[in-house]
Amino acid sequence: MSVTFHIETVGCQMNVLDSELITASLLREGFQYVENPKLADILLFNTCSIRQHAEDKIYSALGRLKHVKKYYPQKILGVIGCMAQKEGEMIFSRAPHVDLVVGPGQIARIPYLISKIRAGQTPQLELSLDRRGKNRQEVESSFDFYDPTRDLLARENPYQAMVRIMFGCDQFCTYCIVPHVRGPEQSRGMEEVLAEVQQLASQGCREITFIGQTVSKYHDESGNRLSDLLEKTERITESSSLQRIRFVTSHPNSMTPDLLEAVRDLPHVVPYFHVPAQSGSDAVLKRMNRGYTVQKYREMLDEIHQTVPGAAITSDFIVGFCGETEEEFQQTMKLTEDARFKNSFIFKFSPREGTKAYQLYADDVPEEVKKRRNNELLELQNRISAEDNERFEGQMVEILVEGLSKNMKKLPVLTEGFPEEEEKTGFGKGGMSGEEKPEEMVQLTGRTACDRIVVFDGPRSLAGTMQNIKITRTSAFTLFGEMMVSGREE
Ligand code: SAH
Ligand code: SF4
Ligand code: F3S
């Protein structure tokens, strides 16, 4: 019987991509993927360190697995990703039943390390160098580039793919652990990135998302910038299935005219910018070392609106950062009100050991205050998102169909279909030969170019196609609509 594996993934898109790449490499080794972690011979946790909560959850999951390991000593338990890099040996002391700890800069070595463990050499630890006090080049080369040939089998959905164009981060926002766990900022060469896009496109991929912590700062050794990469990628759309090109996450200080003009001029690059503000207060931004003022951020928003009219802009905010006063928080509310972001991700500040904020400032905003500010800002943002979505009522939108909606995935029993819905929409009637059964209607989900989620009923076979949907109802997070079926009006 073949050896099975499962990867539990938390964290950002970097981790989602890493898990895909690790899955592909383990499949190539002959291991078999299983959905159920309980059935896995090799269970890996791809972890995140961005907030304390993310780490606590992993430690408690590891705690629960202690007795499992006692009864099934052959089971291999691994902690990989950002928390592995941050915690290192500490993971073995807190959870001695763990066999494998591998940082995000060493994931190429996972199959080899697993083979060593299977040969009885446990535990295994593989980390990149700690940045502090080390020579930059040495540290850079300890973070291996790992973006091997893409394997269709390892992706949840063949129509969409992420492509890493940058590693690490050099911004050193005082609250943030990422520069420590993901290493120095490095851009991949444009030709290499384009070859990967070309390969994905030839596999039928319709949407690619370029990812990096400060993706707008992309620049390779030959001097190519993100605008150059977008332009070259646009050319691939002319001779392939590729329809949409996205990029996340942008930094407010690198939204240069060439980038905005590329988004304006290249028809397949979506008019969507995730460009986190983090705070609406100059004093807080300074303590965060974000490198801009609120005024500069507002000017940057104006430039986006002027160059790319109708663009969707989204943000992240941290509330309750060290020393944040009520007045400073109200300035964040004001910025949110004025900017009218499509949506914002809002986080309560979580102190991270090893960061500047941890050394320099006290985590002095009480938890209840953080919670209240979080709710207040969320409520404001949700009101804005709901208002923003209302204008789509009655409009047609073009979407890329992604597949079953989240509800459907959670409730497999519903995937049996909705015969009465089929009647209602009339889809599949007319043009069908007598023998052919109409396809079941299921709840599907897709996204507009500006990343708005659209839920509608349609046949499963639409996954991966572009469709026009008429929006009938909206909420803060979702547009609900109907497929436009030709001949339906008659
Ligand atoms: N590189 C991106 C995203 C980094 S992590 C950027 O610069 O925007 C995603 C988000 O997590 C950040 O934007 C920030 O809002 C939040 N975050 C980072 N560190 C945090 C911390 N210590 N506590 C709470 N939220 C944090
Ligand atoms: Fe963290 Fe700032 Fe880098 Fe984003 S830009 S990853 S918030 S240090
Ligand atoms: Fe978390 Fe690492 Fe991403 S810390 S947010 S998984 S880069």
Short mmCIF file of N, CA, C and O and ligand atoms in Angstrom, two decimals, residues 169 171-173 175-176 178-179 213-214 251 290, ligand 2:
data_model
loop_
_atom_site.label_atom_id
_atom_site.label_comp_id
_atom_site.label_asym_id
_atom_site.label_seq_id
_atom_site.Cartn_x
_atom_site.Cartn_y
_atom_site.Cartn_z
N CYS A 169 11.14 40.00 2.39
CA CYS A 169 10.73 41.40 2.53
C CYS A 169 11.83 42.19 3.24
O CYS A 169 12.45 41.67 4.16
N GLN A 171 11.13 45.57 4.16
CA GLN A 171 10.49 46.78 4.68
C GLN A 171 10.67 46.92 6.20
O GLN A 171 10.71 48.03 6.70
N PHE A 172 10.71 45.83 6.89
CA PHE A 172 10.84 45.85 8.34
C PHE A 172 9.83 46.77 9.03
O PHE A 172 10.19 47.63 9.84
N CYS A 173 8.57 46.62 8.71
CA CYS A 173 7.52 47.29 9.48
C CYS A 173 7.73 46.76 10.92
O CYS A 173 7.97 45.56 11.10
N TYR A 175 6.06 45.96 13.42
CA TYR A 175 5.20 44.92 14.02
C TYR A 175 5.39 43.56 13.38
O TYR A 175 4.88 42.56 13.88
N CYS A 176 6.12 43.49 12.26
CA CYS A 176 5.96 42.34 11.36
C CYS A 176 7.10 41.32 11.42
O CYS A 176 8.28 41.67 11.37
N VAL A 178 7.47 38.89 9.11
CA VAL A 178 7.75 38.32 7.78
C VAL A 178 9.22 38.49 7.33
O VAL A 178 9.84 37.52 6.88
N PRO A 179 9.83 39.69 7.47
CA PRO A 179 11.22 39.82 7.02
C PRO A 179 12.16 38.86 7.76
O PRO A 179 13.21 38.49 7.23
N GLN A 213 5.47 39.90 -1.11
CA GLN A 213 5.07 40.72 0.05
C GLN A 213 5.00 42.20 -0.32
O GLN A 213 4.22 42.95 0.27
N THR A 214 5.84 42.61 -1.27
CA THR A 214 5.81 44.00 -1.75
C THR A 214 5.93 43.92 -3.27
O THR A 214 6.92 44.35 -3.85
N HIS A 251 2.83 47.82 -2.16
CA HIS A 251 3.21 48.72 -1.07
C HIS A 251 2.92 50.16 -1.52
O HIS A 251 3.26 50.53 -2.65
N ARG A 290 6.22 52.51 8.44
CA ARG A 290 5.62 52.22 7.13
C ARG A 290 6.23 53.08 6.02
O ARG A 290 6.06 52.79 4.84
FE1 SF4 B 2 5.48 42.79 6.85
FE2 SF4 B 2 5.70 45.33 6.18
FE3 SF4 B 2 6.99 43.46 4.77
FE4 SF4 B 2 4.35 43.64 4.61
S1 SF4 B 2 5.81 45.20 3.95
S2 SF4 B 2 5.55 41.78 4.89
S3 SF4 B 2 3.76 44.26 6.66
S4 SF4 B 2 7.37 44.03 6.89
#
